[in-house]
């Protein structure tokens, strides 16, 4: 059925845009701002930020805006899920249009729900003054550029690859204004979003999923808008390069894909794991162990060159290796190894064992990281080769395992896996969970915000919002709406003729399976068609 962009399109775009405006206005109240910024000279804003009632009013605006985002997004997903045949092109265009319109109010916003953007700005200034961010923290600087940096990270080196630091160095050559520097890093994050917008339809086609729906799940969800665009984290650029690496491998060859995988690692090291998918895609079906090892050596060599070359060219070297443990210096409740290790340490203290503090925490974290490496190796050496869809599944599995076993997990770390999951044909339960999780992860994004002392209020408020959403999701009507979206393209069933599994099955049977529904997908010989 055709997907009409008007008047439906205008309505859903307006609702989401209004949500973005509310998030922006509320964010100015609850987010950390440098004291020297011009906005801090507005008396009303200072009064709102200085009173707990004002901060809670700002939080209410933010949550309301995120709620409008969620409502508009679910409506959009339901709308594009019904698209069939040529109408999917219109649906994909509507999704991309919504992404641009809904993101627009947040482009000039300060870093939202996290202070990492201010750290990025300060680290770029360090690089600009030829002070290694891998040896010194922002604390060696003075002035407005460090006023928004979280005190926890003032003396710690940067754990990121050279690409964001090179960008920060260049940006600092034009301005020393911390707000403009942070906005510059948001533009860098938007490059990652654009790479996802280009790559996702192709990944979905390979896996036999609805490209418009997969794109909607990723590009303009409350989770992406709050954490990816609003939070401007480096993870968005990393995952955009990862997705592009898979597409470029299919269209241009494994060397180009490996180079993009190395650049993804040059943003944040986990991005290099996409090279497993790159190698699996180009390996011949049924490849033996030695063939796999030779291919991984070649892919790894190219990706390592792409990883280290920018750092040496900019004079930064590979100092990030020594700073990789910096994020793990904090304990966060989203990390399963951290929660388990902390619980065992607490139990040991109760039992009076006399063990050193954090004994089990360090042990469990170490075991979890070994398990993550072992799982990645198993996927690399045993999963089926020669399939584009299997390469996407491999990346989703490896990044999911890393997320599950990581010693530190923030909300925006889920950006590592969501794009690859959204491209797959998931079972109903998994698809529904992905939709519900994207709503909840967006609504609780203020948990990482600094409410200037009202920490208990923000935790309770966000928990109430998440609880209310979960209660709404258990109602029959809400379940039916989500399941209609989830079953539109993800439920296992007859494969579409455009997926590479369908092509393989058709060849093995001596004939091609019939197309079960109109589709704009093309066979794997032209995988780049969106």
XYZ file of C-alpha atoms in Angstrom:
530
model
C 0.000 0.000 0.000
C 1.363 3.471 -0.703
C 2.923 5.486 2.083
C 1.559 9.017 1.832
C 3.752 11.690 3.342
C 0.926 14.243 3.666
C -1.026 14.954 5.688
C 0.279 12.092 7.846
C 3.906 13.036 7.214
C 3.385 16.664 8.235
C 1.631 15.614 11.436
C 4.262 13.140 12.594
C 7.118 15.461 11.642
C 5.554 18.342 13.592
C 5.014 16.200 16.680
C 8.611 15.032 16.716
C 9.967 18.518 16.052
C 7.941 19.870 18.992
C 9.461 17.153 21.141
C 12.935 18.238 20.106
C 12.225 21.868 20.991
C 11.060 20.842 24.471
C 14.159 18.689 24.989
C 16.330 21.643 23.949
C 14.608 24.105 26.295
C 14.594 21.720 29.230
C 18.168 20.713 28.520
C 19.341 24.290 28.940
C 18.060 24.092 32.511
C 19.285 20.671 33.589
C 22.520 20.277 31.602
C 25.939 21.411 32.734
C 26.937 24.721 31.128
C 30.226 26.624 31.402
C 29.796 29.649 33.647
C 31.285 31.888 30.970
C 28.717 31.022 28.308
C 26.504 33.892 27.147
C 23.301 32.048 28.117
C 24.410 32.023 31.743
C 24.031 35.800 31.740
C 20.241 35.464 31.314
C 18.762 36.063 34.739
C 15.713 33.819 34.281
C 17.857 30.886 33.217
C 20.175 31.365 36.182
C 17.217 31.420 38.548
C 15.713 28.281 37.054
C 19.034 26.456 37.238
C 19.620 27.646 40.778
C 16.336 26.367 42.245
C 15.389 22.725 42.579
C 11.837 23.546 41.472
C 13.249 25.151 38.318
C 15.455 22.170 37.608
C 12.530 19.796 38.058
C 10.481 21.947 35.674
C 13.313 21.627 33.160
C 13.327 17.869 33.675
C 9.570 17.784 33.097
C 10.060 19.593 29.770
C 12.760 17.125 28.757
C 10.687 14.054 29.648
C 7.653 15.513 27.865
C 9.767 16.160 24.784
C 11.170 12.638 24.861
C 7.624 11.344 25.219
C 6.592 13.255 22.083
C 9.596 11.785 20.306
C 8.524 8.292 21.388
C 4.899 8.770 20.318
C 5.869 10.179 16.914
C 8.477 7.481 16.386
C 6.169 4.564 17.182
C 3.568 6.053 14.847
C 6.207 6.404 12.124
C 7.385 2.806 12.603
C 3.809 1.531 12.372
C 3.267 3.620 9.235
C 6.367 2.486 7.315
C 5.942 -1.142 8.405
C 2.819 -1.315 6.228
C 4.676 -0.181 3.113
C 5.027 -2.713 0.331
C 6.599 -2.731 -3.084
C 7.667 0.583 -4.558
C 6.050 2.417 -1.639
C 9.037 1.418 0.471
C 11.129 4.028 -1.304
C 8.662 6.699 -0.166
C 8.689 5.206 3.326
C 12.489 5.320 3.474
C 12.458 8.938 2.301
C 9.953 9.794 5.048
C 12.165 8.160 7.684
C 15.196 10.121 6.554
C 13.174 13.334 6.444
C 11.930 12.704 9.984
C 15.487 12.096 11.166
C 16.599 15.474 9.840
C 13.580 17.393 11.184
C 13.566 15.757 14.620
C 17.325 16.186 15.054
C 17.345 19.835 14.005
C 16.424 21.370 17.406
C 19.264 19.464 19.072
C 22.064 20.419 16.692
C 23.011 23.630 18.524
C 22.157 22.316 21.994
C 24.831 21.838 24.656
C 25.890 18.254 25.370
C 22.739 16.643 26.775
C 22.464 13.977 29.482
C 26.244 13.593 29.703
C 29.260 15.839 30.118
C 31.429 13.906 27.665
C 31.042 16.592 24.994
C 32.824 19.116 27.191
C 35.664 16.602 27.654
C 35.912 16.190 23.883
C 36.231 19.957 23.503
C 39.002 20.173 26.115
C 40.913 17.204 24.682
C 40.840 18.838 21.246
C 42.308 22.020 22.726
C 45.062 19.962 24.368
C 45.940 18.435 21.001
C 45.879 21.866 19.377
C 48.453 23.152 21.860
C 50.559 20.042 21.240
C 49.943 18.665 24.699
C 49.258 14.959 24.371
C 45.715 14.094 25.523
C 47.063 10.567 26.029
C 49.448 11.778 28.732
C 47.551 14.674 30.325
C 43.974 15.341 31.341
C 41.996 18.557 30.748
C 43.085 19.747 34.212
C 46.291 21.197 32.774
C 44.153 23.775 30.948
C 42.572 26.882 32.423
C 39.660 29.003 31.310
C 36.166 28.372 29.959
C 37.085 25.220 28.058
C 37.330 23.165 31.255
C 34.388 24.669 33.114
C 31.976 21.998 31.880
C 34.295 19.010 32.201
C 33.295 16.433 34.790
C 35.775 16.677 37.716
C 36.114 12.880 37.572
C 37.871 13.138 34.195
C 39.916 16.301 34.748
C 43.139 14.402 35.383
C 42.577 11.331 33.216
C 43.971 10.852 29.696
C 41.735 10.378 26.670
C 40.765 6.730 25.992
C 39.703 7.471 22.396
C 41.467 6.853 19.110
C 43.156 9.628 17.138
C 40.281 10.597 14.789
C 38.127 12.606 17.257
C 41.254 14.217 18.703
C 42.461 15.271 15.251
C 39.038 16.757 14.575
C 39.127 18.569 17.930
C 42.593 19.886 17.139
C 41.387 21.336 13.817
C 38.243 22.812 15.398
C 40.271 24.454 18.169
C 42.247 26.270 15.470
C 39.067 28.190 14.615
C 37.595 28.872 18.048
C 38.216 28.425 21.739
C 34.522 28.657 22.619
C 33.688 25.368 24.411
C 30.062 25.434 23.213
C 31.090 25.746 19.557
C 33.704 23.041 20.021
C 31.091 20.710 21.508
C 28.668 21.482 18.675
C 31.489 20.644 16.275
C 31.713 17.193 17.827
C 27.944 16.838 17.416
C 28.437 17.451 13.698
C 31.012 14.654 13.770
C 28.406 12.409 15.403
C 25.927 13.395 12.684
C 28.415 12.118 10.112
C 28.030 8.745 11.802
C 24.246 9.097 11.609
C 24.486 9.879 7.882
C 26.664 6.793 7.359
C 23.997 4.708 9.083
C 21.286 6.258 6.895
C 23.283 5.208 3.832
C 24.258 1.738 5.053
C 21.210 0.399 6.885
C 18.897 -0.072 3.876
C 21.560 -2.205 2.242
C 22.156 -4.301 5.354
C 18.409 -4.828 5.736
C 18.095 -5.911 2.098
C 20.778 -8.538 2.589
C 18.890 -9.944 5.566
C 15.444 -9.828 3.953
C 14.083 -7.081 6.230
C 12.108 -3.919 5.441
C 14.776 -1.230 4.793
C 12.465 1.626 5.808
C 11.474 -0.006 9.074
C 15.047 -0.987 9.945
C 16.140 2.586 9.258
C 13.342 4.008 11.401
C 14.290 1.746 14.312
C 17.808 3.153 14.290
C 17.911 6.660 12.845
C 15.137 8.539 14.657
C 14.278 6.506 17.738
C 14.099 8.241 21.147
C 17.236 6.305 22.053
C 19.199 7.655 19.088
C 17.940 11.225 19.401
C 18.629 11.420 23.142
C 21.937 9.580 23.333
C 23.395 9.739 19.836
C 22.402 13.227 18.679
C 21.771 14.939 22.021
C 24.665 13.237 23.791
C 26.994 13.638 20.737
C 29.043 10.608 21.782
C 31.917 9.283 19.675
C 30.151 5.911 19.602
C 27.791 7.156 16.880
C 30.628 7.901 14.466
C 32.222 4.558 15.353
C 29.124 2.500 14.567
C 28.447 4.502 11.389
C 31.916 3.591 10.126
C 31.311 -0.035 11.104
C 28.097 -0.271 9.095
C 29.728 1.475 6.146
C 32.633 -0.989 6.313
C 30.288 -3.910 5.643
C 28.632 -2.184 2.691
C 31.922 -1.038 1.173
C 33.289 -4.572 1.507
C 30.408 -5.895 -0.599
C 30.599 -3.114 -3.167
C 34.301 -2.218 -3.355
C 36.265 -5.098 -1.845
C 37.591 -6.277 1.494
C 40.610 -3.934 1.600
C 38.361 -0.855 1.625
C 36.114 -2.440 4.238
C 39.105 -3.300 6.420
C 40.362 0.283 6.150
C 36.999 1.617 7.331
C 37.067 -0.932 10.147
C 40.446 0.445 11.189
C 39.062 3.985 11.112
C 36.146 2.838 13.297
C 38.728 1.545 15.783
C 40.522 4.899 15.465
C 37.390 6.446 16.989
C 36.871 3.824 19.698
C 38.722 0.524 19.743
C 35.658 -1.823 19.789
C 34.806 -0.579 16.289
C 37.588 -2.738 14.900
C 35.542 -5.865 15.615
C 33.586 -5.198 12.416
C 36.589 -6.695 10.631
C 35.239 -10.116 11.643
C 32.185 -9.429 9.484
C 34.375 -8.026 6.696
C 36.450 -11.216 6.549
C 33.471 -13.573 6.853
C 31.732 -11.829 3.972
C 34.544 -12.364 1.484
C 35.699 -15.803 2.607
C 34.537 -18.658 0.347
C 31.742 -20.804 1.701
C 33.142 -23.758 3.607
C 36.551 -22.115 4.088
C 38.910 -24.184 6.244
C 40.836 -22.928 9.265
C 44.027 -21.959 7.431
C 42.110 -20.060 4.765
C 40.265 -18.167 7.471
C 43.471 -17.338 9.355
C 45.168 -16.001 6.219
C 42.174 -13.817 5.406
C 41.949 -12.482 8.970
C 45.683 -11.703 8.892
C 45.255 -9.693 5.689
C 42.157 -7.854 6.922
C 43.786 -7.224 10.288
C 46.939 -5.848 8.694
C 45.057 -3.296 6.614
C 42.844 -2.265 9.535
C 45.821 -1.811 11.884
C 47.514 0.478 9.365
C 44.306 2.536 9.093
C 44.116 2.639 12.899
C 47.638 3.830 13.694
C 48.473 5.939 10.624
C 46.271 8.961 11.536
C 47.764 9.088 15.031
C 51.354 9.077 13.828
C 50.554 11.580 11.068
C 49.100 13.971 13.667
C 51.911 13.413 16.166
C 49.617 11.655 18.669
C 51.112 8.190 18.313
C 49.360 5.239 19.942
C 49.128 6.613 23.460
C 45.462 5.634 23.600
C 46.624 2.059 24.351
C 47.714 3.149 27.828
C 44.401 4.927 28.487
C 42.035 2.088 27.558
C 41.389 1.317 31.228
C 40.152 4.838 32.027
C 36.410 4.149 31.416
C 36.604 1.083 33.658
C 37.699 3.207 36.630
C 34.029 3.811 37.467
C 31.384 1.277 38.446
C 28.088 1.567 36.596
C 24.943 -0.521 37.177
C 24.432 -1.408 33.500
C 27.544 -3.612 33.455
C 26.692 -7.190 34.415
C 30.292 -8.163 35.377
C 30.537 -5.057 37.549
C 27.235 -5.770 39.288
C 28.112 -9.431 39.850
C 31.648 -8.697 41.045
C 30.434 -5.943 43.367
C 27.790 -8.246 44.839
C 30.360 -10.987 45.502
C 32.693 -8.461 47.174
C 29.815 -7.270 49.344
C 28.974 -10.849 50.260
C 32.634 -11.528 51.094
C 32.685 -8.549 53.463
C 29.524 -9.742 55.171
C 31.084 -13.162 55.669
C 34.255 -11.623 57.107
C 36.628 -13.300 54.648
C 39.248 -10.552 54.979
C 39.736 -10.322 51.218
C 41.007 -7.076 49.704
C 38.352 -4.669 48.396
C 37.309 -5.245 44.773
C 38.870 -8.718 44.685
C 35.892 -10.332 43.016
C 35.161 -7.215 40.956
C 38.520 -7.420 39.226
C 38.291 -11.199 38.870
C 34.822 -11.213 37.348
C 35.703 -8.367 34.999
C 38.819 -10.201 33.824
C 36.932 -13.453 33.242
C 34.198 -11.577 31.354
C 36.712 -9.904 29.043
C 38.395 -13.241 28.311
C 34.958 -14.709 27.553
C 34.193 -11.841 25.162
C 37.459 -12.427 23.281
C 36.813 -16.185 23.174
C 33.324 -15.674 21.772
C 34.618 -13.302 19.096
C 37.248 -15.877 18.122
C 34.619 -18.616 17.927
C 32.440 -16.495 15.645
C 35.424 -15.647 13.456
C 36.587 -19.243 13.081
C 33.356 -21.247 12.994
C 30.470 -19.139 11.653
C 29.337 -19.630 8.086
C 31.367 -17.671 5.552
C 30.453 -16.236 2.170
C 27.111 -14.711 3.244
C 26.401 -11.021 3.615
C 23.512 -11.623 5.987
C 25.677 -13.910 8.121
C 28.326 -11.189 8.292
C 25.735 -8.764 9.702
C 24.624 -11.404 12.227
C 28.229 -12.014 13.231
C 28.855 -8.338 13.951
C 25.598 -8.114 15.914
C 26.548 -11.182 17.955
C 30.114 -10.071 18.686
C 29.120 -6.519 19.659
C 26.234 -7.844 21.742
C 28.540 -10.206 23.625
C 31.051 -7.410 24.181
C 28.297 -5.188 25.543
C 27.044 -7.951 27.831
C 30.526 -8.698 29.177
C 31.995 -5.175 29.256
C 33.313 -3.847 32.593
C 31.573 -0.529 31.971
C 28.335 0.127 30.075
C 26.544 3.440 29.578
C 23.236 3.872 27.779
C 24.905 5.100 24.605
C 27.023 1.922 24.416
C 23.916 0.194 23.071
C 24.599 2.136 19.875
C 27.212 -0.561 19.241
C 24.645 -3.258 18.577
C 21.213 -1.738 17.803
C 21.915 -0.931 14.102
C 22.976 -4.487 13.353
C 20.069 -6.016 15.261
C 17.614 -3.750 13.447
C 18.861 -4.994 10.086
C 18.041 -8.632 10.939
C 14.765 -10.528 10.657
C 14.208 -11.003 14.380
C 11.659 -13.239 16.091
C 8.570 -11.472 17.403
C 9.731 -11.360 21.026
C 13.164 -9.961 20.158
C 11.713 -7.383 17.778
C 9.159 -6.218 20.341
C 11.888 -5.993 22.984
C 14.023 -3.885 20.641
C 11.175 -1.435 20.086
C 10.284 -1.220 23.774
C 13.931 -0.931 24.793
C 14.460 1.962 22.388
C 11.578 3.830 24.004
C 12.727 3.192 27.569
C 16.399 3.925 26.813
C 15.357 7.273 25.370
C 13.087 8.238 28.238
C 15.643 7.416 30.943
C 18.477 9.266 29.186
C 18.298 12.066 31.842
C 19.696 9.536 34.333
C 23.133 10.584 33.066
C 22.339 14.280 33.374
C 23.714 16.519 36.095
C 20.770 18.090 37.876
C 23.090 20.106 40.084
C 22.266 18.299 43.300
C 18.805 16.886 42.556
C 20.212 13.430 41.880
C 17.606 11.599 43.951
C 14.799 13.452 42.195
C 16.093 12.627 38.722
C 16.627 8.961 39.575
C 13.141 8.617 41.045
C 11.561 10.589 38.206
C 13.282 8.573 35.492
C 12.437 5.287 37.214
C 8.783 6.331 37.408
C 8.793 7.207 33.714
C 10.384 3.881 32.782
C 7.960 2.029 35.048
C 4.990 3.808 33.528
C 6.170 2.937 30.037
C 6.648 -0.701 30.967
C 3.187 -0.821 32.504
C 1.740 0.663 29.341
C 3.564 -1.905 27.284
C 1.937 -4.818 29.114
C -1.539 -3.707 28.105
C -3.101 -5.661 25.265
C -3.523 -2.608 23.018
C 0.132 -1.575 23.419
C 1.347 -5.111 22.810
C -0.764 -5.382 19.683
C 0.631 -2.115 18.305
C 4.220 -3.172 18.919
C 3.615 -6.647 17.551
C 2.095 -5.221 14.366
C 5.326 -3.344 13.832
C 7.501 -6.232 14.962
C 5.816 -8.826 12.769
C 5.733 -6.671 9.646
C 9.131 -7.811 8.421
C 11.056 -9.496 11.215
C 9.054 -12.666 11.880
C 10.638 -15.796 10.422
C 8.773 -16.915 7.362
C 9.240 -17.358 3.632
C 12.422 -15.615 2.587
C 12.203 -12.742 0.157
C 13.852 -13.357 -3.150
C 16.305 -10.511 -2.606
C 18.029 -11.977 0.470
C 21.195 -13.972 -0.118
C 19.788 -16.930 1.863
C 16.869 -17.092 -0.535
C 19.251 -17.029 -3.472
C 21.331 -19.825 -1.960
C 18.251 -21.913 -1.195
C 16.944 -21.382 -4.713
C 20.211 -22.504 -6.259
C 20.414 -25.608 -4.103
C 16.891 -26.580 -5.097
C 17.548 -25.900 -8.773
C 15.054 -23.048 -8.909
C 14.351 -19.649 -7.333
C 11.689 -19.350 -4.678
C 8.785 -17.161 -5.668
C 8.631 -13.643 -4.290
C 6.113 -13.645 -1.453
C 5.373 -9.919 -1.577
C 6.210 -6.949 -3.785
C 9.650 -5.639 -2.978
C 12.116 -3.107 -4.243
C 15.039 -5.314 -3.242
C 17.490 -6.465 -5.851
C 19.526 -9.661 -5.892
C 22.985 -9.708 -4.270
C 24.665 -8.857 -7.553
C 23.634 -5.249 -6.896
C 23.665 -5.033 -3.071
C 24.104 -1.307 -2.969
C 20.636 -0.452 -4.214
C 18.692 1.223 -1.477
